[in-house]
Each structure stands twice: as structure tokens, then as C-alpha cells.
Short mmCIF file of C-alpha atoms in Angstrom, two decimals:
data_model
loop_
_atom_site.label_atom_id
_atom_site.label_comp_id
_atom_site.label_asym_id
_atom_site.label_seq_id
_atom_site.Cartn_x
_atom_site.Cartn_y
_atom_site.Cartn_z
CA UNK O 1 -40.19 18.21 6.78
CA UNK O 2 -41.62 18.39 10.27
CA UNK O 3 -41.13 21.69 11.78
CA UNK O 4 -39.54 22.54 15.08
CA UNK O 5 -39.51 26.56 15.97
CA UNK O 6 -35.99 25.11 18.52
CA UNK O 7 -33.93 24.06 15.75
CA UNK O 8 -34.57 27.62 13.95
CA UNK O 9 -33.78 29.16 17.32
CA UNK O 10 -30.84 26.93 17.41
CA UNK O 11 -29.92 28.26 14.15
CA UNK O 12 -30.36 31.80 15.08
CA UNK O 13 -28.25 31.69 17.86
CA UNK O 14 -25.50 30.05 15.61
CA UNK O 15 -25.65 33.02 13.26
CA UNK O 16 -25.60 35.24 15.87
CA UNK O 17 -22.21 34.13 16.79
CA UNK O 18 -20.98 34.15 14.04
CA UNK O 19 -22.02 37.88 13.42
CA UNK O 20 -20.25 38.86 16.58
CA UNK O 21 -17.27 37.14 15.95
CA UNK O 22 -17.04 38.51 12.47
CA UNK O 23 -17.73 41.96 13.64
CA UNK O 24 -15.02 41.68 16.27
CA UNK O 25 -12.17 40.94 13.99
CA UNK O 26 -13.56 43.45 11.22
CA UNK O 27 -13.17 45.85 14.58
CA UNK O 28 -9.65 44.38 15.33
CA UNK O 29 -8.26 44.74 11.51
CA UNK O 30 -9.64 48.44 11.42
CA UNK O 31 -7.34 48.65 14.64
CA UNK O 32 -4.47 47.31 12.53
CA UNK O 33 -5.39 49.08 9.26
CA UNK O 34 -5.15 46.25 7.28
CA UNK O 35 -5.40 42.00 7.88
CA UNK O 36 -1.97 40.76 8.48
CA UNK O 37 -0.82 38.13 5.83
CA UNK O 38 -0.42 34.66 7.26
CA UNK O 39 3.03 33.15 7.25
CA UNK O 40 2.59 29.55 7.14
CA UNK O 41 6.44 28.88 7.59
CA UNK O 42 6.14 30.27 11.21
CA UNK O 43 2.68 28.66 12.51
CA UNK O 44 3.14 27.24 15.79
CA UNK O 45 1.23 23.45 16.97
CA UNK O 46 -2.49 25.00 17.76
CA UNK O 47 -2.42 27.73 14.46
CA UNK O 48 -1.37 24.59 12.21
CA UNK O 49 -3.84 22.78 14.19
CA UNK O 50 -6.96 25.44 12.98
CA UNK O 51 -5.46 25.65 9.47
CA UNK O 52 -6.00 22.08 9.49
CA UNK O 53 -9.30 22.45 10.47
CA UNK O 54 -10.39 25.71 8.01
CA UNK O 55 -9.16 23.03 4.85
CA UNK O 56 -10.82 20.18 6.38
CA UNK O 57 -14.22 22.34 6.70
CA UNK O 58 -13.55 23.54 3.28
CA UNK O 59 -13.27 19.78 2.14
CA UNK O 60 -15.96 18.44 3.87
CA UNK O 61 -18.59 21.19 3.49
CA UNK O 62 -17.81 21.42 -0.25
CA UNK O 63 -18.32 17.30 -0.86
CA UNK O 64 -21.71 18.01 1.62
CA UNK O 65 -23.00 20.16 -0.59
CA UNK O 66 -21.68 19.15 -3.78
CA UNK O 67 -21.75 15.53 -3.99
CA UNK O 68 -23.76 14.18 -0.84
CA UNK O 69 -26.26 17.23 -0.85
CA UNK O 70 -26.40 16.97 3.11
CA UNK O 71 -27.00 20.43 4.15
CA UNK O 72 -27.35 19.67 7.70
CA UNK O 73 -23.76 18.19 7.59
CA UNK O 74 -22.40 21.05 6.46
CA UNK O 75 -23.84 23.28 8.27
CA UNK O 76 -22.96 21.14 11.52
CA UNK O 77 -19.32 21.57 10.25
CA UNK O 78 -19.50 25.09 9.99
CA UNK O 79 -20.75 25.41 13.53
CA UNK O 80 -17.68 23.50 14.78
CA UNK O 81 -15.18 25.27 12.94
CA UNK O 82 -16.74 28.60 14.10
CA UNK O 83 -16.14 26.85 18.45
CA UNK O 84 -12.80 26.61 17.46
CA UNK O 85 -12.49 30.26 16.32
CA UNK O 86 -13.94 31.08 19.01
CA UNK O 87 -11.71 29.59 21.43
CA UNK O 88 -8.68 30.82 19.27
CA UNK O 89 -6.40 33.33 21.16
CA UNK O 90 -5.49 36.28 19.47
CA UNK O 91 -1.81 36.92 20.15
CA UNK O 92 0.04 37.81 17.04
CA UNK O 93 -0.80 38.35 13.34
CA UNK O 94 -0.94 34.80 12.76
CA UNK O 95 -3.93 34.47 14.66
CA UNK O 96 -5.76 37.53 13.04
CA UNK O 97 -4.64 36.10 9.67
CA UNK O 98 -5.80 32.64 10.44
CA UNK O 99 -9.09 33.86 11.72
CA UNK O 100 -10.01 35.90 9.25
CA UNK O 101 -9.00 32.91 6.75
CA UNK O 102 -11.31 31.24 8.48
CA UNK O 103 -14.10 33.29 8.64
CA UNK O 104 -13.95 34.16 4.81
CA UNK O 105 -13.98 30.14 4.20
CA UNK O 106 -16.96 30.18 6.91
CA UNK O 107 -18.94 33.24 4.42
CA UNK O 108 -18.30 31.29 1.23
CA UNK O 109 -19.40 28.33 2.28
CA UNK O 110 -22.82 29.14 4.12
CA UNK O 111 -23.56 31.24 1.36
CA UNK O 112 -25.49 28.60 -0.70
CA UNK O 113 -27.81 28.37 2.94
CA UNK O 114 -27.66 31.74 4.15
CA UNK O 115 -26.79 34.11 1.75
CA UNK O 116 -28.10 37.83 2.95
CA UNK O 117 -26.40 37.36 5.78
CA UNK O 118 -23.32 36.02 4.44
CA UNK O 119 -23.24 38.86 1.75
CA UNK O 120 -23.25 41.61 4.33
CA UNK O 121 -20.42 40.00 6.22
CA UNK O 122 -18.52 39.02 2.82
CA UNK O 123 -17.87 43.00 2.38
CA UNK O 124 -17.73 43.82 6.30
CA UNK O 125 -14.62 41.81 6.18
CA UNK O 126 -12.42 43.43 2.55
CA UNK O 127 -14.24 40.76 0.60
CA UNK O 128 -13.90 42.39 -2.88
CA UNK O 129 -16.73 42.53 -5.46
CA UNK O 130 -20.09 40.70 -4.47
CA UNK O 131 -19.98 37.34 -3.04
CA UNK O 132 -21.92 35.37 -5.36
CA UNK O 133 -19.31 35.72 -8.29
CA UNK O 134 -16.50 35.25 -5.70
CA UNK O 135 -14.57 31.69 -6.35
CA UNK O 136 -15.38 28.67 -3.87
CA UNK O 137 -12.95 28.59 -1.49
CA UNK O 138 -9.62 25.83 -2.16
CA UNK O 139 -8.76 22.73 0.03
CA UNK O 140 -4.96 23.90 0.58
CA UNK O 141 -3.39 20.14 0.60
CA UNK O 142 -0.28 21.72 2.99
CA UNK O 143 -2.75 22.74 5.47
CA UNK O 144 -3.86 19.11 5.81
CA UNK O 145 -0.58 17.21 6.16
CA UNK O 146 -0.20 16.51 10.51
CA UNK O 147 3.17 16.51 11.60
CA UNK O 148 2.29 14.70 15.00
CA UNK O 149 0.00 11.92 15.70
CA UNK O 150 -1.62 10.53 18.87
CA UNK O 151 -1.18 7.12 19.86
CA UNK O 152 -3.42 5.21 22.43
CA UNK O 153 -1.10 2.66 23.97
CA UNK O 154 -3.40 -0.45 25.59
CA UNK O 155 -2.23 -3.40 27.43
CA UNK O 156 -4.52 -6.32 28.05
CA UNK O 157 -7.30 -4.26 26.12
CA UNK O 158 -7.09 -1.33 28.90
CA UNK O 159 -5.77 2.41 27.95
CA UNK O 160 -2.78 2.78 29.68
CA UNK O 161 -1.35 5.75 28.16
CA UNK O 162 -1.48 8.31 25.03
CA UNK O 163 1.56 9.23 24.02
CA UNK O 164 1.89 12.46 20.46
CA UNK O 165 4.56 11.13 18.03
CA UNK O 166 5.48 12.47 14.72
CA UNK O 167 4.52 11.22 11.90
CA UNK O 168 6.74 9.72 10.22
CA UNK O 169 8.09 7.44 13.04
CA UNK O 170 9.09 3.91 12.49
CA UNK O 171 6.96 1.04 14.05
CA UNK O 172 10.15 0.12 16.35
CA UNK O 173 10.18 3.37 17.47
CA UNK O 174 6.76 3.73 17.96
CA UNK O 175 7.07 0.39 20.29
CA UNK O 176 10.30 1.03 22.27
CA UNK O 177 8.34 4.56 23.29
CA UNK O 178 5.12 2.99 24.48
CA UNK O 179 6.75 0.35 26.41
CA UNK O 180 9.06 2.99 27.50
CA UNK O 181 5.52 4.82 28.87
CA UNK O 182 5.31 5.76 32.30
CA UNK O 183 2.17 4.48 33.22
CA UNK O 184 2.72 1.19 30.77
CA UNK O 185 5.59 0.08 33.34
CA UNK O 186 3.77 -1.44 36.27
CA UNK O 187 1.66 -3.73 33.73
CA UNK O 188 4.19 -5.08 32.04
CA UNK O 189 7.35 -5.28 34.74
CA UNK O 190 8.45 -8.81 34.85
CA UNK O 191 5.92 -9.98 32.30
CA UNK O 192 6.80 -11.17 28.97
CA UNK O 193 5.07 -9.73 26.01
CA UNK O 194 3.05 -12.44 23.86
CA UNK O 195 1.88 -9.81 21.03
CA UNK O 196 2.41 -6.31 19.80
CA UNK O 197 0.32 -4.36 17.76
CA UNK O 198 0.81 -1.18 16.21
#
């Protein structure tokens, strides 16, 4: 391997993040005595939106290292999950639950890579017993179903609008509300329509 002293400062920096941040919410659950349980019933859009992304980290990360053996993948998805903690507000117990879910998954999994530091934070935040004979963290399948989905709405090849549907809407539907689009109107107003595809 060819050796570049940026991409271990790079690296460095990335762990020192993640120390702060796990040192912060060790700080805010000694404020609170105990971590909150997470109540996945009441999650809000964005906290469903994280809890999606802690599983799909989980997922990923473990078929990196398990299958694929592509640390640098991994690791690269570790580093985005940890921005998106980050940016997390803190408002309610949800949040301290999800972010300490989170940053558990985020221990576990960077173990294999960095494990001294990973071991210290394991028991900073209530991890029980030593990390290395802790379980590897579970892909919750709830966490990863998406109750809305974007849609990119084009006409003539050209985005025209994006418009967040659920699911499980029909095709139909899905086509009377992008024509229906605001800023779809003046390109299709007196035209008619040759081809729809959804």
C-alpha cells in the first residue's frame, strides 16, 4: 500500500469526532440518569429517517466486512452515519435513544478496525461486559421499510418537479399527482400527452 500521512490525518480527525460526540451524549445520559428507551411507535419523519440509516450502516458495513472484505467501504459508511448524528437535534428521548443506538452500532462495528478506541467508548456509553464478546449488532428489517418515497417528475427529459408520495400508492395516483404538479402545468397546458412513464 502506498502511504499518505493525509489520509491518517483524515482518519484522526474522523475519530476525533466521533470521541466528542460519544462523550457528549455519555455527558447528556449522566444528566438523565439513565438512556431513555426508544419508542419506535412514536418516531416522527427525520428519527425514522436515522433509524433507517443506523440498519442500513449495520447492513452494509457488516456485508463490507464480512463478505466483500472492503474496509475502506465500511469505514466510509461509518463516517456518514456519524454526519448524520451529528446533525441530529436533540429534542426528546427519542433522539437520545436513537443516538445512542447509533453510536453503539457505530462501536461494534469499527471495532474489527479500531478496537482500543472503540473498547474505551463501548463502556463510556453502559456497554456491559467487554466489547469483543459483545454480539454483532442486528439489521432490524422494521427500521428499513420507507413509508414515503420521492418521485422526480420530468417532461420532455427536463426535471420539472419532485413531488414525496407514500409508498404504497397506485401508478394512477402517482400520475394524476404529477400532472397535477405545480410547476408540471405550464409544459403540458394545451398539449396532449404521447407517453407516460412511471
Amino acid at each position: 500500500l502506498e502511504w499518505i500521512d493525509s489520509g491518517v490525518e483524515g482518519s484522526n480527525r474522523f475519530l476525533k469526532r466521533f470521541w466528542r460526540l460519544a462523550n457528549e451524549h455519555a455527558q447528556l445520559c449522566e444528566t438523565k440518569s439513565a438512556v431513555p428507551a426508544l419508542d419506535t411507535t412514536s418516531l416522527h419523519k427525520s428519527q425514522k429517517t436515522l433509524r433507517r440509516e443506523i440498519h442500513q450502516t449495520i447492513e452494509k458495513v457488516t456485508d463490507d466486512l464480512g463478505r466483500r472484505q472492503t474496509f475502506n467501504t465500511a469505514v466510509a459508511k461509518v463516517m456518514e452515519l456519524l454526519n448524520s448524528l451529528q446533525k441530529a437535534e436533540i429534542k426528546d428521548n427519542n433522539d437520545i435513544a436513537l443516538q445512542h443506538e447509533g453510536l453503539m452500532a457505530m462501536v461494534k462495528l469499527l471495532n474489527p478496525i479500531t478496537p482500543h478506541i472503540c473498547e474505551h467508548l463501548w463502556s463510556l456509553l453502559g456497554g456491559k461486559g467487554e466489547l469483543q464478546t459483545s454480539p454483532w449488532p442486528l439489521v432490524d428489517a422494521s427500521a428499513l421499510v420507507e413509508d414515503e418515497k420521492l418521485i422526480v417528475v420530468q417532461v420532455n427529459g427536463k426535471v420539472r418537479a419532485k413531488m414525496t408520495v407514500a409508498t404504497d400508492i397506485s401508478s394512477e395516483q402517482a400520475k394524476h399527482e404529477a400532472l397535477a404538479q405545480e410547476n408540471v402545468q405550464p409544459f403540458i397546458a394545451g398539449k396532449s400527452i404521447r407517453k407516460v412513464i412511471y
